[in-house]
Amino acid sequence: MANADQKITLASSRDIPFNKLTLSQSNVRRIKSGVSIEELAASIARRGLIQSLHVRPQLDGEGKETGLFEVPAGGRRYRALELLVKQKRLNKTAPVPCVISEISDDILIDEVSLAENIERAPLHPLDQFRAFLAMREKGMSVEEIAAAFFVSAKVVKQRLRLTAVAPALLESYAEDELTLEQLMAFTISEDHDRQQQVWDALRNSWNKEPYQIRRLLTENAVKASDRRARFIGLDAYVEAGGVIVRDLFEEDDGGWIEDVPLLERLVTEKMKAEAEAIAAEGWKWIELSIDFPYGHTSGLRRLIGKALALSEAEQREQVGLQDELSELESHYAQIDELPEEVDTRLGAIEAALEAFEHRPVQFDEADIKRAGVFISIRHDGQLFVDRGYVRPEDEDLAEPNSIDEMSALKTPEAVGSATGGMGEGLLETEEEEDGIKPLPERLLVELTAHRTLALRDALANNPEIAMTALLHKLVRDSFLPYPATGALEASVRQVHFPVQADDLKESPVATSVEERHERWGDHIPADEAALWDWLGELDDRDRLALLAHCVSFGVNALHEKPNPYGGSGISGQGLEARLREADRLARASGLNMVAAGWRPTVQNYLGRVTKARILQAVREGVGDRDAERIAHLKKSEMADEAERLLADSGWLPEPLRMNGDDIEVIETDEIDTEPKADDDEDHPVAAE
């Protein structure tokens, strides 16, 4: 008969005075981690010793028990008790609950210490959340919970924020179907149905990154950093009953505004109130928009107002600010990073000086009555009022000054003068009984064709007149509100952008074009006849400069989706020809997009492409090494770090390069996405 398996016997436990305990040198924990000894001592003082120490009898040189016990497992608890004794908060003979293991040659003391530390499973975040939630429901505040467990209040708020996640998603997380990062991404919305809808859509998708979850959950919301939100102020939105959704786990730039209709209503009300105050100035019309597209003033004449003079006090203030600015810039010229207070002061000085440069202007009362104003919101949320634009239909028309002048126009002499010598024929026609019938249509075409051909020949043989005629037509198209009709079939069709980036209007290039247009517009006569004479008086250098400016409005280097079926739109061949011609113009004119002020940023490129595209950009711009260093980062962190790395690299994406300037691309799978150790301290890892 086989012997039954011998049953195991658990070690006994009893209380041992603290002064009979000593820390074993076989304890495997050497490096501090987790809660500090001080925090653990505070926890024991609050809750008592929750977990017993594991001890063994200490032997002397002859193998006999000394009456003392060594602690191989529970060293941190022992040190915390030791600290309480030193602080005289615990008696040195206080009994300590201990589990006593028998001395056995089969089990090394090191093995006991290692097992006690390795076999301990950390608390699952979901269990931690449920525990925090239970304590809050029993009356503990967030701060009390944080203090009790030696974590920050933010950690407690983050865990409690998981209550916003649908229970079904919490269960999926418990079953390891979601990662903690994915679960946290769902907390930006409290709509459980929408959360489940998004997860169902992404469950089998290749792209389940947290940023994609956040994007889908907030696609109908507006960022708190949006110009509309800045314009009305978040406090006004909240006071009106609006809700702001925050992401406690990621940098959210102020959060998201959920009630977009409320936001739009508040913006409209505030803009209308501002418009009413401006309308009181006497303007004929006012147009309101959150943002006007580039070129919206095309075809309108801009009034040139007179800037209001500075008072003596304002002049002194302006001079003082300029002196202070020069002194600060000189003092900190050799410092790479300015102190925060100095940087803030410099910004305030520059803003004040800019306000002096953009002083309110005074317009003639008669001009105000026929002109209008565009009111919009700048990117920083400030109201932008652009006064003084005259529409073509509101331009002054030449009218007779009196009834006598009206009568004079009806005389035969006046008619003959006004018709260029054909008045007599017309009068004779009216005086004939039967009347001379009009010339046949075909004959008219034939005759005017002769005249047209002769005029072409005459113009071709007189380049100076041809230049003036071309400039006359182009300037009319670019500056004056008259219909672009006439004898010369030449024109520039100004190309407007159907889609444009937020920063286009404020870019250095747009500013340069606008300033050049205003400089010419200040001198160009409004009268068409006077314009001809004015152009004739320009020297060749100015004529060429004006010609180049007018022709530039016809440049079109835009990408456009080809229409493969013909009809409206551009063909694939037409698009290739357009871009090829754009390259030719760029090379001939020496265009450099970097010198023109374009830099890759999160907003204009890096935040709108895939991680593979970001890594490709960094690899091309600054090299493989920096690409490897950021490969392990999250998408948002990678984009931010790439913006810093590429800021002064001169790198451009393919659409901004010219043909033949392509950079050799290395496949992204050649980069190891795991972080690597590196002893070179000149390039710190981005996450650090």
Coordinates of N, CA, C and O in Angstrom, one line a residue, residues 39-122:
E39 N 7.2 57.5 4.0 CA 5.7 57.3 3.7 C 5.2 56.0 4.3 O 4.1 55.9 4.8
L40 N 6.0 54.9 4.2 CA 5.6 53.7 4.8 C 5.4 53.8 6.3 O 4.5 53.2 6.9
A41 N 6.3 54.5 7.0 CA 6.2 54.7 8.4 C 4.9 55.4 8.7 O 4.2 55.1 9.7
A42 N 4.6 56.4 7.9 CA 3.3 57.2 8.2 C 2.1 56.3 8.0 O 1.1 56.4 8.7
S43 N 2.2 55.4 7.0 CA 1.1 54.5 6.7 C 0.9 53.5 7.9 O -0.2 53.2 8.3
I44 N 2.0 53.0 8.5 CA 2.0 52.1 9.6 C 1.4 52.8 10.8 O 0.6 52.3 11.6
A45 N 1.8 54.1 11.0 CA 1.3 54.8 12.1 C -0.2 55.1 12.0 O -1.0 55.1 13.0
R46 N -0.7 55.2 10.7 CA -2.1 55.4 10.5 C -3.0 54.1 10.6 O -4.0 54.1 11.2
R47 N -2.4 53.1 9.9 CA -3.3 51.9 9.8 C -2.7 50.7 10.6 O -3.4 49.6 10.6
G48 N -1.5 50.8 11.1 CA -0.9 49.6 11.8 C -0.2 48.8 10.8 O -0.1 49.1 9.6
L49 N 0.5 47.7 11.2 CA 1.3 46.9 10.3 C 0.4 45.9 9.7 O -0.1 44.9 10.3
I50 N 0.1 46.1 8.4 CA -0.9 45.3 7.7 C -0.3 43.9 7.3 O -1.0 42.9 7.4
Q51 N 0.9 43.8 7.0 CA 1.6 42.6 6.6 C 2.7 42.2 7.6 O 3.5 43.0 7.9
S52 N 2.6 41.0 8.1 CA 3.6 40.5 9.0 C 5.0 40.4 8.4 O 5.2 40.3 7.2
L53 N 6.0 40.5 9.3 CA 7.4 40.2 8.9 C 7.7 38.8 8.8 O 7.1 37.9 9.5
H54 N 8.6 38.4 7.9 CA 9.0 37.0 7.8 C 10.4 36.9 8.5 O 11.4 37.6 8.0
V55 N 10.5 36.0 9.5 CA 11.8 36.0 10.3 C 12.3 34.6 10.4 O 11.5 33.6 10.2
R56 N 13.6 34.5 10.8 CA 14.2 33.2 11.1 C 15.0 33.4 12.4 O 15.6 34.4 12.6
P57 N 15.1 32.3 13.2 CA 16.0 32.4 14.4 C 17.4 32.7 14.0 O 17.9 32.1 13.0
Q58 N 18.1 33.5 14.7 CA 19.5 33.8 14.5 C 20.4 32.8 15.3 O 20.1 32.6 16.4
L59 N 21.4 32.3 14.6 CA 22.2 31.3 15.3 C 23.6 31.9 15.5 O 24.1 32.8 14.8
D60 N 24.3 31.4 16.6 CA 25.6 31.8 16.9 C 26.6 30.9 16.1 O 26.2 30.1 15.2
G61 N 27.9 31.1 16.4 CA 28.9 30.4 15.7 C 28.8 28.9 15.9 O 29.3 28.1 15.0
E62 N 28.2 28.4 17.0 CA 28.1 27.0 17.2 C 26.8 26.4 16.7 O 26.4 25.2 16.9
G63 N 25.9 27.3 16.0 CA 24.7 26.8 15.5 C 23.5 26.8 16.5 O 22.5 26.2 16.3
K64 N 23.7 27.5 17.6 CA 22.7 27.6 18.6 C 21.9 28.9 18.5 O 22.4 29.9 18.0
E65 N 20.6 28.9 18.8 CA 19.8 30.0 18.7 C 20.2 31.1 19.7 O 20.5 30.7 20.9
T66 N 20.2 32.3 19.3 CA 20.7 33.4 20.2 C 19.5 34.1 20.9 O 19.7 35.0 21.8
G67 N 18.3 33.8 20.5 CA 17.1 34.5 21.0 C 16.8 35.7 20.2 O 15.7 36.4 20.4
L68 N 17.6 36.0 19.2 CA 17.3 37.1 18.3 C 16.7 36.5 17.0 O 16.9 35.3 16.7
F69 N 16.1 37.3 16.1 CA 15.5 36.9 14.9 C 16.0 37.8 13.8 O 15.9 39.0 13.9
E70 N 16.4 37.2 12.7 CA 16.8 38.1 11.5 C 15.6 38.1 10.5 O 14.8 37.2 10.4
V71 N 15.5 39.3 9.8 CA 14.4 39.5 8.9 C 14.9 39.5 7.5 O 15.4 40.4 6.9
P72 N 14.7 38.3 6.8 CA 15.1 38.2 5.4 C 14.1 38.8 4.4 O 14.4 39.2 3.3
A73 N 12.8 38.8 4.8 CA 11.7 39.3 4.0 C 10.9 40.3 4.8 O 10.3 40.0 5.8
G74 N 10.8 41.5 4.3 CA 10.1 42.6 5.0 C 11.0 43.7 5.5 O 10.7 44.3 6.5
G75 N 12.1 43.8 4.8 CA 13.2 44.8 5.2 C 12.6 46.2 5.2 O 13.0 47.0 6.1
R76 N 11.8 46.6 4.3 CA 11.3 48.0 4.2 C 10.3 48.2 5.4 O 10.3 49.3 6.0
R77 N 9.5 47.2 5.7 CA 8.7 47.4 6.9 C 9.5 47.5 8.2 O 9.2 48.2 9.1
Y78 N 10.6 46.7 8.2 CA 11.5 46.7 9.4 C 12.1 48.1 9.5 O 12.1 48.7 10.6
R79 N 12.5 48.7 8.4 CA 13.2 50.1 8.5 C 12.1 51.1 8.9 O 12.4 52.1 9.6
A80 N 10.9 50.9 8.4 CA 9.8 51.9 8.8 C 9.5 51.8 10.3 O 9.4 52.9 10.9
L81 N 9.5 50.6 10.8 CA 9.3 50.4 12.3 C 10.5 51.0 13.0 O 10.3 51.7 14.1
E82 N 11.7 50.8 12.5 CA 12.9 51.4 13.1 C 12.8 52.9 13.2 O 13.2 53.5 14.2
L83 N 12.3 53.5 12.1 CA 12.2 55.0 12.0 C 11.2 55.4 13.1 O 11.4 56.5 13.8
L84 N 10.1 54.7 13.3 CA 9.1 55.1 14.3 C 9.6 55.0 15.7 O 9.3 55.8 16.5
V85 N 10.5 54.0 15.9 CA 11.1 53.9 17.2 C 12.1 55.0 17.5 O 12.1 55.6 18.5
K86 N 12.9 55.4 16.4 CA 13.8 56.6 16.6 C 13.0 57.9 16.8 O 13.5 58.7 17.5
Q87 N 11.8 58.0 16.2 CA 11.0 59.2 16.4 C 10.2 59.1 17.7 O 9.4 60.0 18.0
K88 N 10.4 58.0 18.5 CA 9.8 57.8 19.8 C 8.2 57.7 19.6 O 7.5 58.0 20.5
R89 N 7.8 57.3 18.4 CA 6.4 57.1 18.2 C 6.0 55.6 18.4 O 4.8 55.3 18.4
L90 N 7.0 54.8 18.6 CA 6.8 53.3 18.8 C 7.8 52.9 19.9 O 9.0 53.2 19.8
N91 N 7.3 52.1 20.8 CA 8.1 51.6 21.9 C 9.1 50.5 21.3 O 8.6 49.7 20.5
K92 N 10.3 50.5 21.7 CA 11.3 49.6 21.1 C 11.0 48.2 21.5 O 11.5 47.2 20.9
T93 N 10.2 47.9 22.5 CA 9.8 46.6 22.9 C 8.4 46.2 22.4 O 7.9 45.2 22.8
A94 N 7.9 47.1 21.5 CA 6.5 46.8 21.0 C 6.5 45.5 20.2 O 7.4 45.2 19.5
P95 N 5.5 44.7 20.5 CA 5.4 43.4 19.8 C 5.1 43.6 18.3 O 4.3 44.4 17.9
V96 N 5.8 42.8 17.5 CA 5.7 42.9 16.0 C 5.2 41.6 15.5 O 5.8 40.5 15.8
P97 N 4.1 41.5 14.7 CA 3.6 40.3 14.2 C 4.6 39.7 13.2 O 5.0 40.4 12.3
C98 N 5.0 38.4 13.4 CA 6.0 37.8 12.6 C 5.6 36.4 12.2 O 5.0 35.7 13.1
V99 N 6.0 36.0 11.0 CA 5.9 34.6 10.6 C 7.3 34.0 10.7 O 8.2 34.5 10.1
I100 N 7.4 32.9 11.6 CA 8.7 32.3 11.8 C 8.9 31.0 11.0 O 8.1 30.1 11.1
S101 N 9.9 31.1 10.2 CA 10.2 29.9 9.4 C 11.3 29.1 10.1 O 12.2 29.6 10.7
E102 N 11.2 27.7 9.9 CA 12.2 26.9 10.6 C 13.5 26.9 9.8 O 13.5 27.1 8.5
I103 N 14.6 26.7 10.5 CA 15.9 26.7 9.8 C 16.0 25.4 9.0 O 15.8 24.3 9.6
S104 N 16.2 25.5 7.7 CA 16.3 24.3 6.9 C 17.4 24.4 5.9 O 17.6 25.5 5.3
D105 N 18.2 23.4 5.7 CA 19.3 23.4 4.8 C 18.8 23.4 3.3 O 19.5 23.8 2.4
D106 N 17.5 23.0 3.2 CA 16.9 22.8 1.8 C 16.5 24.2 1.2 O 16.6 24.4 0.0
I107 N 16.1 25.2 2.1 CA 15.7 26.5 1.6 C 16.6 27.5 2.1 O 16.8 27.8 3.3
L108 N 17.3 28.2 1.1 CA 18.2 29.2 1.5 C 17.5 30.5 1.9 O 16.4 30.8 1.4
I109 N 18.1 31.2 2.8 CA 17.5 32.5 3.3 C 17.3 33.5 2.2 O 16.4 34.3 2.1
D110 N 18.2 33.5 1.2 CA 18.1 34.4 0.0 C 16.9 34.0 -0.8 O 16.3 34.9 -1.4
E111 N 16.6 32.7 -0.9 CA 15.4 32.3 -1.7 C 14.1 32.9 -1.1 O 13.2 33.3 -1.8
V112 N 14.1 32.9 0.3 CA 12.9 33.4 0.9 C 12.7 34.9 0.6 O 11.6 35.4 0.3
S113 N 13.8 35.6 0.7 CA 13.7 37.1 0.4 C 13.3 37.4 -1.0 O 12.5 38.2 -1.3
L114 N 13.9 36.6 -2.0 CA 13.6 36.8 -3.4 C 12.2 36.5 -3.7 O 11.5 37.2 -4.4
A115 N 11.7 35.4 -3.1 CA 10.3 34.9 -3.4 C 9.3 36.0 -2.9 O 8.3 36.3 -3.5
E116 N 9.6 36.5 -1.7 CA 8.7 37.5 -1.1 C 8.5 38.7 -2.0 O 7.4 39.3 -2.0
N117 N 9.6 39.1 -2.7 CA 9.5 40.3 -3.5 C 9.0 40.0 -4.9 O 8.3 40.8 -5.5
I118 N 9.4 38.9 -5.5 CA 9.0 38.6 -6.9 C 7.6 38.2 -7.0 O 6.9 38.5 -7.9
E119 N 7.1 37.4 -6.0 CA 5.8 36.8 -6.1 C 4.6 37.8 -5.8 O 3.5 37.4 -5.9
R120 N 5.0 39.0 -5.4 CA 4.0 40.0 -5.0 C 3.5 40.6 -6.3 O 4.3 41.1 -7.1
A121 N 2.2 40.5 -6.6 CA 1.6 41.0 -7.8 C 1.1 42.5 -7.5 O 0.5 42.7 -6.5
P122 N 1.5 43.4 -8.4 CA 1.0 44.8 -8.2 C -0.5 44.9 -8.4 O -1.1 44.1 -9.1

